[in-house]
GROMACS .gro file of C-alpha atoms in nm:
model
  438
    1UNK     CA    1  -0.832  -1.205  -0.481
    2UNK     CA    2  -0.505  -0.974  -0.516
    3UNK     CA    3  -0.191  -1.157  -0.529
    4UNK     CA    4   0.125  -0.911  -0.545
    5UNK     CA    5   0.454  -0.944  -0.717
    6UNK     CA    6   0.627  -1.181  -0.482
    7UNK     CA    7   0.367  -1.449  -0.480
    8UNK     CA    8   0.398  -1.461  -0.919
    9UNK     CA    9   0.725  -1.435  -0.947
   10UNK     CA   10   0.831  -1.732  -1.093
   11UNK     CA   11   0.695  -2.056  -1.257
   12UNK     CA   12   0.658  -2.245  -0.927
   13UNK     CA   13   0.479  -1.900  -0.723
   14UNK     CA   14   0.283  -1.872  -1.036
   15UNK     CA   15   0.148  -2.252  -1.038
   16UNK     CA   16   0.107  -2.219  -0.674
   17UNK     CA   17  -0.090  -1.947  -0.711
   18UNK     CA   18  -0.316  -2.112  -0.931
   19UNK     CA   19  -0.389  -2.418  -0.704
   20UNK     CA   20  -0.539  -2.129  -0.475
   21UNK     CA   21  -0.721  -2.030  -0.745
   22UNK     CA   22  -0.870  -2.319  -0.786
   23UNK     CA   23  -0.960  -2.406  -0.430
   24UNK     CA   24  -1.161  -2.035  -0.435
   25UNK     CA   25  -1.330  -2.175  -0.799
   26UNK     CA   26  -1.685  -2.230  -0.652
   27UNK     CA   27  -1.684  -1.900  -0.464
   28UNK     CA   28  -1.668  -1.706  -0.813
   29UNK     CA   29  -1.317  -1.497  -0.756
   30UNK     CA   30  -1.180  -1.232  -0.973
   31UNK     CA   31  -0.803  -1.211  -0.968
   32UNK     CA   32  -0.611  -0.898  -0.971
   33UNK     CA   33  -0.216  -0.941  -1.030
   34UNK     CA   34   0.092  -0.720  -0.963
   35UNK     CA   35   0.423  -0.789  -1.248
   36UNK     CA   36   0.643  -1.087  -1.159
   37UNK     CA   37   0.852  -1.005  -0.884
   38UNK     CA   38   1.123  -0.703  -0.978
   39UNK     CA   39   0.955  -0.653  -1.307
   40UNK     CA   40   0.882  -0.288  -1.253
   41UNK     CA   41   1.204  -0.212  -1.118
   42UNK     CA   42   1.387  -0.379  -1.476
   43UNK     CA   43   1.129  -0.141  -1.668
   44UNK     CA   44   1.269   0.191  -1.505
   45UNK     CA   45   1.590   0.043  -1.511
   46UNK     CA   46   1.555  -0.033  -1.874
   47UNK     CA   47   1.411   0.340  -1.944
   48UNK     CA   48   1.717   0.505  -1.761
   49UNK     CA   49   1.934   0.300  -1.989
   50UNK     CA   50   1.714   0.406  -2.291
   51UNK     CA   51   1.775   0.756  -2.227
   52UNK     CA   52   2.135   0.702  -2.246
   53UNK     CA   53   2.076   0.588  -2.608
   54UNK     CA   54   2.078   0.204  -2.518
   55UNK     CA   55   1.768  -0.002  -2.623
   56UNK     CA   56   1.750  -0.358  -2.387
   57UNK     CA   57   1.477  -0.559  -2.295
   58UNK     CA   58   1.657  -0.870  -2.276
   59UNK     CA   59   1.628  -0.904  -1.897
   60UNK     CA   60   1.233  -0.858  -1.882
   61UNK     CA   61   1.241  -1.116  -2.206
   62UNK     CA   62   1.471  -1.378  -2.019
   63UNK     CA   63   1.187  -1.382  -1.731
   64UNK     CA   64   0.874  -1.416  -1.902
   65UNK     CA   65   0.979  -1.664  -2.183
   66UNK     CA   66   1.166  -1.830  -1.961
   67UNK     CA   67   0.872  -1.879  -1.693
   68UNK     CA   68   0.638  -1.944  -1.980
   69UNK     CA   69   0.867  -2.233  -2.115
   70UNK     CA   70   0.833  -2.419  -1.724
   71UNK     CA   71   0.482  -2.370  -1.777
   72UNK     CA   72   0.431  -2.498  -2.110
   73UNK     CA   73   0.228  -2.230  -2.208
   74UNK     CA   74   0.174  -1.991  -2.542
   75UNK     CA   75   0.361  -1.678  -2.534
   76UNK     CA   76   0.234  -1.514  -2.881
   77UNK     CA   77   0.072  -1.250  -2.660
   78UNK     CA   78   0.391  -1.169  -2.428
   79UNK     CA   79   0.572  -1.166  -2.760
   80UNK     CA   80   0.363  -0.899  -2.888
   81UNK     CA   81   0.397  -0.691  -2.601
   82UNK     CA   82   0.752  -0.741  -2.604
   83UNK     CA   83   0.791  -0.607  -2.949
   84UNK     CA   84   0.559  -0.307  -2.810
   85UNK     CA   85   0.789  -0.226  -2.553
   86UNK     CA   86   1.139  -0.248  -2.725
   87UNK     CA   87   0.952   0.014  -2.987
   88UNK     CA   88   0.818   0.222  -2.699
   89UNK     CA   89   1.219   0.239  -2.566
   90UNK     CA   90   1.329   0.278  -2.911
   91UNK     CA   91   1.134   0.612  -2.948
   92UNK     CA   92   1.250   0.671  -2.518
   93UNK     CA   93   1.653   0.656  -2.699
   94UNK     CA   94   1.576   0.915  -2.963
   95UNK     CA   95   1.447   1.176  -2.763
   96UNK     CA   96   1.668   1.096  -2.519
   97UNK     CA   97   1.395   1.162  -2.230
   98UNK     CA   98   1.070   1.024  -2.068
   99UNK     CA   99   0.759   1.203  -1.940
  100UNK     CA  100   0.519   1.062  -1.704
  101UNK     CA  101   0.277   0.933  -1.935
  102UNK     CA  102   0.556   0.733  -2.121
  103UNK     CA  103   0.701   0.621  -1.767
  104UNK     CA  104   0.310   0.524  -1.703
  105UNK     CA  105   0.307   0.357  -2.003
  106UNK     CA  106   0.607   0.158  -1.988
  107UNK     CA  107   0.550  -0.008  -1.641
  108UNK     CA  108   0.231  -0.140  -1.756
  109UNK     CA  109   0.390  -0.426  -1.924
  110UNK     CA  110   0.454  -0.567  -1.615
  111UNK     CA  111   0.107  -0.624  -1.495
  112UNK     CA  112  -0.019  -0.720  -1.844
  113UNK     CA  113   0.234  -0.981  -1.914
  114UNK     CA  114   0.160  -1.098  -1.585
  115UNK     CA  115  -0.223  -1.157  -1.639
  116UNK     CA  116  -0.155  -1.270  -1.975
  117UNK     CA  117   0.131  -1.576  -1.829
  118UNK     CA  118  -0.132  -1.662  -1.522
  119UNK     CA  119  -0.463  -1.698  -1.756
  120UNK     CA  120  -0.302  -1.931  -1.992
  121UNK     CA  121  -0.163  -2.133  -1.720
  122UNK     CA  122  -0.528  -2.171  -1.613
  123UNK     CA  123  -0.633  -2.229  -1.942
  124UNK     CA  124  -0.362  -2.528  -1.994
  125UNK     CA  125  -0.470  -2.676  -1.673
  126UNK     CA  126  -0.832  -2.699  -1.761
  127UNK     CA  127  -0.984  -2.421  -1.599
  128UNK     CA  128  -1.195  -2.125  -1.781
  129UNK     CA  129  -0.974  -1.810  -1.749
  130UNK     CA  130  -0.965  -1.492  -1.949
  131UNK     CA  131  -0.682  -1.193  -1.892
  132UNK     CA  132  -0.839  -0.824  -1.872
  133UNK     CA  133  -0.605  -0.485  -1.903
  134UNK     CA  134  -0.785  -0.290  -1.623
  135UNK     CA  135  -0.921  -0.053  -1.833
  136UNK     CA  136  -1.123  -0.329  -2.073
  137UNK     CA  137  -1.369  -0.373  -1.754
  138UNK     CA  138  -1.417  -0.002  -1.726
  139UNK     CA  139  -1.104   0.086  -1.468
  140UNK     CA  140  -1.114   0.487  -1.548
  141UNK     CA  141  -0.895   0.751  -1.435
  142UNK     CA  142  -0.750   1.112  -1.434
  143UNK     CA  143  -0.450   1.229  -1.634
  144UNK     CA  144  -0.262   1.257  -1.331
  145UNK     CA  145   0.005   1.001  -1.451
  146UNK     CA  146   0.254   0.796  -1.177
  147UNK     CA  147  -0.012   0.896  -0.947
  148UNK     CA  148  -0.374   0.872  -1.127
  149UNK     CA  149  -0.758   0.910  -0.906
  150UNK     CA  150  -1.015   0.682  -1.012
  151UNK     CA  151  -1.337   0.844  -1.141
  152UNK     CA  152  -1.635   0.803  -1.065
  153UNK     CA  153  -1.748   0.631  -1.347
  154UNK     CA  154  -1.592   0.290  -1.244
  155UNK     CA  155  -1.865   0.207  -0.980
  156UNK     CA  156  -2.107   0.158  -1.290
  157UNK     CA  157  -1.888   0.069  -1.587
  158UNK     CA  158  -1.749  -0.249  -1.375
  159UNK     CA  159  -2.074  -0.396  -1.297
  160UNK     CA  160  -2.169  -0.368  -1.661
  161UNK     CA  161  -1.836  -0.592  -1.746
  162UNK     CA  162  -1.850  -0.803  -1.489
  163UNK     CA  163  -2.198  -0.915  -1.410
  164UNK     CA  164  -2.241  -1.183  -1.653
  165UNK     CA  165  -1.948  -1.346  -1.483
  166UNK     CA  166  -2.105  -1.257  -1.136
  167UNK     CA  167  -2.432  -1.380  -1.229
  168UNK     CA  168  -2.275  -1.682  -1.350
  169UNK     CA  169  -2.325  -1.652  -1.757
  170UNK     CA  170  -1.952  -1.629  -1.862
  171UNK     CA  171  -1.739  -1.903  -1.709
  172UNK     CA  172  -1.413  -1.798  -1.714
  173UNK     CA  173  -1.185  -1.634  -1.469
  174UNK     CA  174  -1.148  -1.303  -1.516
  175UNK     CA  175  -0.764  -1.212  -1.454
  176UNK     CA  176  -0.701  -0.853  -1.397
  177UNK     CA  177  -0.408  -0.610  -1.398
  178UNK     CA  178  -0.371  -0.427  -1.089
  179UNK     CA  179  -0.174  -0.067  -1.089
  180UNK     CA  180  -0.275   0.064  -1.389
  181UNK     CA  181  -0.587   0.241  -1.585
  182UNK     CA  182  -0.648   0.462  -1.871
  183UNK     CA  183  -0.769   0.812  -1.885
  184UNK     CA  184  -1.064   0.934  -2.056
  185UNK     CA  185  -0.826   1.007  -2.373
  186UNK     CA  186  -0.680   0.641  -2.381
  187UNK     CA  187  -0.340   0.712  -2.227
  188UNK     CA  188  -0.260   0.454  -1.979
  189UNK     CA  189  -0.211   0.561  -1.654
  190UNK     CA  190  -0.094   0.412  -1.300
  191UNK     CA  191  -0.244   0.439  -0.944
  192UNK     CA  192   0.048   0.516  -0.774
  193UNK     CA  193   0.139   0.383  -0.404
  194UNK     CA  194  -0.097   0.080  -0.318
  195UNK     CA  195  -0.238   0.068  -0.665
  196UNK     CA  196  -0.311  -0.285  -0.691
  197UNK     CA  197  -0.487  -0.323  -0.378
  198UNK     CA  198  -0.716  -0.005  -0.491
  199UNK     CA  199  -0.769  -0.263  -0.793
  200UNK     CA  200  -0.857  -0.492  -0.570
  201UNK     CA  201  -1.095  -0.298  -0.338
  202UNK     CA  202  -1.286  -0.100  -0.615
  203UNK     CA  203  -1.390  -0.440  -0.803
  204UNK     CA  204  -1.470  -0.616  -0.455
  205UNK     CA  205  -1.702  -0.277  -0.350
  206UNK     CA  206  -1.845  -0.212  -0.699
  207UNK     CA  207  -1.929  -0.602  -0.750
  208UNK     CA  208  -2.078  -0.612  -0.391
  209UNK     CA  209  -1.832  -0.913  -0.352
  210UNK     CA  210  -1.840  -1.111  -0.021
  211UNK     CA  211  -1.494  -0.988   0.039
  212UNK     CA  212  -1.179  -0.910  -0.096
  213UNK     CA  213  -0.867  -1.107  -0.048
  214UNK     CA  214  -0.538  -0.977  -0.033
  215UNK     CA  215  -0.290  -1.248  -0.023
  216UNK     CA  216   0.055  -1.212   0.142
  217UNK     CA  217   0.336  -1.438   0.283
  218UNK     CA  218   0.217  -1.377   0.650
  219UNK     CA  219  -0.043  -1.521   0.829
  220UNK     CA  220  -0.250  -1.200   0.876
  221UNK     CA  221  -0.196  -0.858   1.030
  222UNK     CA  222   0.013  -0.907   1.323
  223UNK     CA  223   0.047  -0.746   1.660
  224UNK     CA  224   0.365  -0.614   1.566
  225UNK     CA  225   0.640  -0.701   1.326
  226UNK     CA  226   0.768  -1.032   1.343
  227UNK     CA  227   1.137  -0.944   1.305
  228UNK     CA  228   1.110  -0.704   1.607
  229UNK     CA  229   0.865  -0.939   1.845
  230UNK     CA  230   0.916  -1.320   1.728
  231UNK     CA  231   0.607  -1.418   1.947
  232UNK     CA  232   0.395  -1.167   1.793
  233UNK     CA  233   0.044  -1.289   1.691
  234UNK     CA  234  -0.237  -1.253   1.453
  235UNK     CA  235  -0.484  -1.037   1.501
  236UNK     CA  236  -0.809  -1.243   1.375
  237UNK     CA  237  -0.999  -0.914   1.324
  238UNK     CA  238  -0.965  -0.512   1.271
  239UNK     CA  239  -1.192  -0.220   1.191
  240UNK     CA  240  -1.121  -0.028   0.886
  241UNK     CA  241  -1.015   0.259   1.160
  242UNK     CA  242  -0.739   0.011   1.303
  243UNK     CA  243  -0.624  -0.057   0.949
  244UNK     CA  244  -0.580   0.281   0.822
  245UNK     CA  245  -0.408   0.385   1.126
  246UNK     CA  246  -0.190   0.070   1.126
  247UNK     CA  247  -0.134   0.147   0.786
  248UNK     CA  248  -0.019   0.519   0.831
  249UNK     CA  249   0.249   0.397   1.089
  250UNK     CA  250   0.448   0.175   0.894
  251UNK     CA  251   0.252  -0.178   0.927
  252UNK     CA  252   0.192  -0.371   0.603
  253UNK     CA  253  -0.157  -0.393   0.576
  254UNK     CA  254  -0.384  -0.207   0.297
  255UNK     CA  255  -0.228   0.117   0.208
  256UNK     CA  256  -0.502   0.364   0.289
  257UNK     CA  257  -0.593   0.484  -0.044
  258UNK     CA  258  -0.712   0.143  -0.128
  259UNK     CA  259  -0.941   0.092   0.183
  260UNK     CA  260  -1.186   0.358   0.080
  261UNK     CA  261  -1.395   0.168  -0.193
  262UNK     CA  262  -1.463  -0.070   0.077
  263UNK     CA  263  -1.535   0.171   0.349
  264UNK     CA  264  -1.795   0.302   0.106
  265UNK     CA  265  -1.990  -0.039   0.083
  266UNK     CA  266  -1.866  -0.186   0.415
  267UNK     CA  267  -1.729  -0.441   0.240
  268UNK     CA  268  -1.512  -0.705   0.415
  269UNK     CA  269  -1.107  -0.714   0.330
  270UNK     CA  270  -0.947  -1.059   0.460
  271UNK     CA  271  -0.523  -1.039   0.467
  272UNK     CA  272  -0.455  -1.373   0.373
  273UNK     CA  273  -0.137  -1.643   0.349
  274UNK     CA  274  -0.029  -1.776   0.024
  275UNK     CA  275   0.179  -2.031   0.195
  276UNK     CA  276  -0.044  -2.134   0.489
  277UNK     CA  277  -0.373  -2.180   0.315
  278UNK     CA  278  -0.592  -2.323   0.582
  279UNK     CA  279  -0.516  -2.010   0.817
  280UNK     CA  280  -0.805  -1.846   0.843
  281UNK     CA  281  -0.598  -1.459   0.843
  282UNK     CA  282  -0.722  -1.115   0.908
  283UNK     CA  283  -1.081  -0.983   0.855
  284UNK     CA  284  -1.049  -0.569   0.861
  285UNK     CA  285  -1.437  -0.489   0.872
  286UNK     CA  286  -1.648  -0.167   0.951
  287UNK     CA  287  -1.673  -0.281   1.375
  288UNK     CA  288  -1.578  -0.558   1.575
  289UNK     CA  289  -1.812  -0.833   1.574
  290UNK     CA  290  -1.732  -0.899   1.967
  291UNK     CA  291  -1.557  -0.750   2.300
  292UNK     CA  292  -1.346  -0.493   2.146
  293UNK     CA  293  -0.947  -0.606   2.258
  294UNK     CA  294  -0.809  -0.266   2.455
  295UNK     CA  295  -0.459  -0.328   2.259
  296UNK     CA  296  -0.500  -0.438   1.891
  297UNK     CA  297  -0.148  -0.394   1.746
  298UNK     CA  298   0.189  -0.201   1.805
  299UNK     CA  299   0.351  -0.047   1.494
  300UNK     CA  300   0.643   0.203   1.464
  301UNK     CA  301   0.865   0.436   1.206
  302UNK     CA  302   1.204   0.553   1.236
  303UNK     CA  303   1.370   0.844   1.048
  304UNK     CA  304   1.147   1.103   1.256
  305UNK     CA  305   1.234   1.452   1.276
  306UNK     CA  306   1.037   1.623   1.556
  307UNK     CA  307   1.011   2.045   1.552
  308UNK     CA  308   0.974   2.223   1.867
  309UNK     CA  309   0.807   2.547   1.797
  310UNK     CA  310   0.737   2.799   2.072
  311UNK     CA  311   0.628   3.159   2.067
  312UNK     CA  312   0.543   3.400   2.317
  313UNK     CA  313   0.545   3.665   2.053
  314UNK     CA  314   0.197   3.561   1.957
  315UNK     CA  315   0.086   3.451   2.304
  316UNK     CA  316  -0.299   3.319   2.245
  317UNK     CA  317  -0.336   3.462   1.894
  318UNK     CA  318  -0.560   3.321   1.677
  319UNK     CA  319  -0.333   3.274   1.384
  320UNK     CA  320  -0.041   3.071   1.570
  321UNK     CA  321  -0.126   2.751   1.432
  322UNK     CA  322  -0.275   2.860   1.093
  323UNK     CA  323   0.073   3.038   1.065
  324UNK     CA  324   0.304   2.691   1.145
  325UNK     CA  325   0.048   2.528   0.922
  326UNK     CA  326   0.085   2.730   0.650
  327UNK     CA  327   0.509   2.709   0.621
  328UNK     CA  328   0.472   2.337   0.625
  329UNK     CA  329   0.241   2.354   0.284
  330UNK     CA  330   0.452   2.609   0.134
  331UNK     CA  331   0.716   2.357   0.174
  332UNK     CA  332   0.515   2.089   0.094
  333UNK     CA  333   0.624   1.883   0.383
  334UNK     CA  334   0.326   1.635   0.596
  335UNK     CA  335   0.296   1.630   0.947
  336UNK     CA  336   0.266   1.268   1.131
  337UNK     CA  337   0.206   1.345   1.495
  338UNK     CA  338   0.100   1.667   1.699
  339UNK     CA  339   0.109   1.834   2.023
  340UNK     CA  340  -0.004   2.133   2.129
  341UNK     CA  341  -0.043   2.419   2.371
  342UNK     CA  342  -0.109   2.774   2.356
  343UNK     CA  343   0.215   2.910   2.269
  344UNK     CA  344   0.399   2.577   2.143
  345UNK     CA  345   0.399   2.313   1.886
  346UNK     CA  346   0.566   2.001   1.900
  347UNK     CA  347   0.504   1.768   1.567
  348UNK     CA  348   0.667   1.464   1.396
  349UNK     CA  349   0.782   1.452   1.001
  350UNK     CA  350   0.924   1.168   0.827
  351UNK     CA  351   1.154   1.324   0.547
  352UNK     CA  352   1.460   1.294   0.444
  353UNK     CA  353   1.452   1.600   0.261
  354UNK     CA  354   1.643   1.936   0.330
  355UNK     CA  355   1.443   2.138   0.545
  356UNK     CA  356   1.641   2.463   0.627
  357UNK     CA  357   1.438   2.679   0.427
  358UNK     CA  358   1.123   2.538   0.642
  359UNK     CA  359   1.310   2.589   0.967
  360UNK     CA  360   1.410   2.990   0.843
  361UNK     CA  361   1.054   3.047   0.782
  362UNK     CA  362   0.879   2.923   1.100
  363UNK     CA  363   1.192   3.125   1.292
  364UNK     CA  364   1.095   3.438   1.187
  365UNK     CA  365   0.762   3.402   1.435
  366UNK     CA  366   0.851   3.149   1.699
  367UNK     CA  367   1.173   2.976   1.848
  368UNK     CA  368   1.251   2.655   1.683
  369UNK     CA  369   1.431   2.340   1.794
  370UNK     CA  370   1.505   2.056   1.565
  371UNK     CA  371   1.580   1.729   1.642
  372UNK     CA  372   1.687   1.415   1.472
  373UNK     CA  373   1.696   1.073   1.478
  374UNK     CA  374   1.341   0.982   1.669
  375UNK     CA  375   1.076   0.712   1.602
  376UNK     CA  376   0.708   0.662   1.666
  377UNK     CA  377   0.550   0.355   1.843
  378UNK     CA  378   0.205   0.367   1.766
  379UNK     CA  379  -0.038   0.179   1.987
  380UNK     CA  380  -0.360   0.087   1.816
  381UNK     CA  381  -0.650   0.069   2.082
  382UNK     CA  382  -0.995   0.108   2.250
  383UNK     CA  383  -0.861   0.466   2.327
  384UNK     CA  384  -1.156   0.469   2.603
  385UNK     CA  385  -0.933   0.272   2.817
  386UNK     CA  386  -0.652   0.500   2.738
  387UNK     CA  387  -0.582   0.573   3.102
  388UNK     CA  388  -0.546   0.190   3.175
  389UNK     CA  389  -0.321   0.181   2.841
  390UNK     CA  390  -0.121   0.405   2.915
  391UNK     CA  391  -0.073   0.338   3.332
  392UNK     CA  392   0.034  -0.007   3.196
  393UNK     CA  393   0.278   0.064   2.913
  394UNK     CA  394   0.423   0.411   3.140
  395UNK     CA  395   0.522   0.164   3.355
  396UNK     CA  396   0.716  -0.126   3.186
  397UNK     CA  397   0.879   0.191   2.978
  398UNK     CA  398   1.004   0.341   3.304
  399UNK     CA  399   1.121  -0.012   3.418
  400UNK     CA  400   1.329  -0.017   3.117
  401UNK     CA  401   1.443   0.337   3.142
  402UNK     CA  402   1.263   0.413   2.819
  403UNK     CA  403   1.196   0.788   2.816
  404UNK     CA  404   0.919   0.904   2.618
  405UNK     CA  405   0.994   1.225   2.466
  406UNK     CA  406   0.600   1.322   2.345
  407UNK     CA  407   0.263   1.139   2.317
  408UNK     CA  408  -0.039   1.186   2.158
  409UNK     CA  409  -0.350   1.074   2.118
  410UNK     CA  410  -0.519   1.073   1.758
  411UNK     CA  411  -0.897   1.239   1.654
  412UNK     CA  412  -0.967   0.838   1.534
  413UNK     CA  413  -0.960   0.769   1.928
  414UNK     CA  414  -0.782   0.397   1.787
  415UNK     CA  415  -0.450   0.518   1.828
  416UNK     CA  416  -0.208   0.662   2.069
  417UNK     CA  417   0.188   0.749   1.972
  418UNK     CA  418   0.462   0.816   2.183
  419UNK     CA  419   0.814   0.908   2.019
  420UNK     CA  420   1.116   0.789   2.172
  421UNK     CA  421   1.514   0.753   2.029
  422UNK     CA  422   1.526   0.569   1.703
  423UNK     CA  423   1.781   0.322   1.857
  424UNK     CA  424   1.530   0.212   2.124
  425UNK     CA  425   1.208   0.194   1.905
  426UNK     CA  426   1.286  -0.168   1.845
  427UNK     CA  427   1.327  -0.216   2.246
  428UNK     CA  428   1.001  -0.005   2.306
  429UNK     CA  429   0.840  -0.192   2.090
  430UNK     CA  430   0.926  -0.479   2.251
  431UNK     CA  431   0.854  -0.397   2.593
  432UNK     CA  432   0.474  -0.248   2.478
  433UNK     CA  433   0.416  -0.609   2.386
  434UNK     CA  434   0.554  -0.784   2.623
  435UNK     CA  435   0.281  -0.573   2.871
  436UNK     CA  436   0.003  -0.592   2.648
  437UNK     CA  437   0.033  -0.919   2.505
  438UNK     CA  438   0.259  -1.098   2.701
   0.00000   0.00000   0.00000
C-alpha cells in the first residue's frame, strides 16, 4: 500500500490513513510513505538558504512536532533526525555548496520522519507497527544520486527481510520509506521521478504480493481528466500497455519506471481512493480479463513543439533518419510522437529548452520548420479497430472544425495521437469523449 505526500500531510490525513490501514490488517499490507505534504520542497528550500550562509529548519520542525503533538505520539526519533539535519545544513553553510549526494541525502528526512510519525501512531492506537529506512529491508542502488537504478540484488535481499512478516512470524507493520535507497558504499540515494511508487512495485513483485495499492484522491484512472470532462468515468481495468502509455501522455497513473517490477511478475497494481474507500478503483493487469473496450482513455500534453524536417538532398538514403536521430541525442532532447516518409520527418518534443543550436544542425541536411504552441490528444485503444476509431472521432473533430495537424499510431498498437493547437486540446479532448463515451 503506497500512500503519497498529500494523503499524510497532516495529523487528520495521517490518522485517516491509518483507519485504512487497519481495514487492510488481515490482508498482511506493507506500507510505503512519501514526506508530509511540501516536505521536500522546505528541504531544497532550506538547502538554497544554507548555501547563502543561513542555517533554518524551523519550518520542517514546526510540521512534524506540531503533527506529532495532535497525535499524542513520541517524537525522540524525529528529534534525532532533526538534530541530523540542522548539522547536515550546518556543514551545507560552510562550504557554501551542495552536491548530489548531499541534496540526496538531505531530502531523505522527509520520508523517514514520515514513517517514523505514521508507525508510532499505529503503535499508540494498538496496532503492531515497525518504521523501516528503505535500505534496512535490502532497497539497493547505484551511485547515480537524484536519479539512482535499483540493482539487482533487491529481488533477493527483500524476501530475506520480509518473509517472516509475510509468512506471518513478526506481527508488526512494516512502514517503509518510499524515494530513497542507499548505494553499495552506504550513501543514501533517491529514485528520482516516480520513486515511491518504484518502492511500492519492487516490494509488491519481489514479495509475490496479491497486489499493490497505490492510493490517491481519485476514484481510479479515469477516461480523461476530470477538470477537462466533468462526466468522465473510471476505467475499472487497464493493461500494463494502457498504463504506460497513459502514463507517457500526461495522465496520473504509475509513472513508467515504477510499472516494470510488476510487469516482471505480472503482478496486479490497483489505483485506489483514500477518500472513497468502498470504491472498488483501477486494476492495471498484464490483459483484460473480458471484451477488450475499443476506447479506454483520452489523455493530452500541451507545450508541444513539432519539427518539420524535409530533404530531397538525401532522397531515399539510408542514413536520413539515423542522421535526424543523431542531432536530437547530441542535444539531448526526446522525441514524443513521429511521422514519417521517405524524404520527411514530422515529430513532437515537449521542452522548454532553447533549441536553436538543434534547429542549425538538422538545417545543414534538410529544410526545417518549427512550430510552437501544439498539444497531443492521445487516444488509448484496441488499435485493431483503429479504422472505426478514427472514422468516429475524424468526424465529431470536423463537426467542430477541429483540424488535426498530424496523427500517429504507436508500435504498442494501444495508442493513437493526433496534435492539434494547444488552445483547442481542452475542446478536442472534449469532443473525443463526448463520441467515445458519450
Amino acid at each position: 500500500m503506497k500512500f503519497g505526500g498529500s494523503s499524510v500531510a497532516n495529523a487528520d490525513r495521517i490518522k485517516h490513513v491509518a483507519s485504512i490501514i487497519k481495514t487492510y490488517r488481515d490482508k498482511r499490507p506493507v506500507v510505503v510513505l512519501s514526506a508530509m505534504g511540501d516536505t521536500t520542497d522546505h528541504l531544497l528550500e532550506a538547502a538554497d538558504l544554507a548555501v547563502t550562509g543561513v542555517v533554518d529548519v524551523k519550518g520542517v520542525a514546526k510540521l512534524h512536532e506540531e503533527t506529532a503533538a495532535e497525535l499524542g505520539v513520541n517524537i525522540d526519533t524525529i528529534k534525532a533526525l532533526l538534530e541530523e539535519l540542522k548539522q547536515l545544513l550546518t556543514g551545507i553553510s560552510m562550504l557554501k555548496e551542495i552536491s548530489k549526494r548531499s541534496r540526496d541525502y538531505l531530502v531523505s528526512f522527509g520520508e523517514r520522519m514520515s514513517v517514523r510519525m505514521m508507525a508510532a501512531y499505529l503503535q499508540k492506537e494498538g496496532i503492531p507497527a515497525q518504521f523501516f529506512d528503505a535500505w534496512d529491508i535490502g532497497i539497493e542502488s547505484d551511485s547515480n544520486f537524484m536519479s539512482a537504478e535499483l540493482l539487482d540484488s533487491v529481488w533477493d535481499r527483500i524476501p530475506e527481510h520480509l518473509n517472516g512478516y509475510k509468512n506471518g512470524v513478526d506481527s508488526a507493520i512494516p512502514i517503509v520509506t518510499g524515494f530513497i535507497a542507499k548505494d553499495t558504499k552506504g550513501n543514501i540515494t533517491t529514485l528520482g521521478r516516480g520513486g515511491s511508487d518504484l518502492t511500492a512495485t519492487i516490494i509488491g513483485a519481489a514479495l509475490q504480493a496479491d497486489e499493490v495499492q497505490t492510493w490517491k484522491d481519485v476514484d481510479g484512472i479515469m477516461t480523461t481528466d476530470p477538470r477537462i470532462v466533468k462526466e468522465a468515468k473510471m476505467v475499472p481495468e487497464v493493461t500494463y500497455e494502457e498504463a504506460l502509455e497513459l502514463a507517457m501522455f500526461g495522465a496520473q497513473v504509475l509513472h513508467p519506471r515504477s510499472m516494470l517490477p510488476v510487469q516482471k511478475t505480472g503482478t496486479p497494481v490497483r489505483v485506489k481512493n483514500s477518500y472513497n474507500i468502498s470504491s472498488p478503483g483501477s486494476i492495471i493487469v498484464e490483459q483484460h480479463s473480458g471484451k477488450v473496450p475499443p476506447v479506454c482513455a483520452i489523455t493530452s500534453v500541451k507545450h508541444v513543439t513539432i519539427f518539420d524536417i524535409v530533404s530531397t538532398r538525401m532522397l531515399g538514403a539510408a542514413g536520413f533518419l539515423a542522421h535526424i536521430f543523431n542531432q536530437f541525442l547530441k542535444w539531448n532532447v526526446s522525441i514524443d510522437v513521429i511521422a514519417t516518409s521517405e524524404v520527411s520527418v514530422s515529430c513532437t518534443v515537449n521542452s522548454k529548452d532553447d533549441m536553436s543550436g538543434l534547429v542549425q544542425d538538422l538545417r545543414r541536411v534538410a529544410d526545417v520548420n518549427v512550430r510552437t504552441g501544439k498539444a497531443i490528444v492521445t487516444i488509448i485503444c484496441d488499435a485493431a479497430h483503429s479504422s472505426a476509431i478514427l472514422a468516429s472521432g475524424f468526424e465529431a473533430l470536423s463537426e467542430e472544425g477541429i483540424n488535426v495537424q498530424m496523427i500517429s499510431q504507436g508500435a504498442s498498437k494501444v495508442n493513437i495521437s493526433v496534435l492539434v493547437e494547444e488552445d483547442e486540446a481542452d475542446k478536442t479532448v472534449q469532443v473525443l469523449h463526448n463520441a467515445y463515451f458519450g
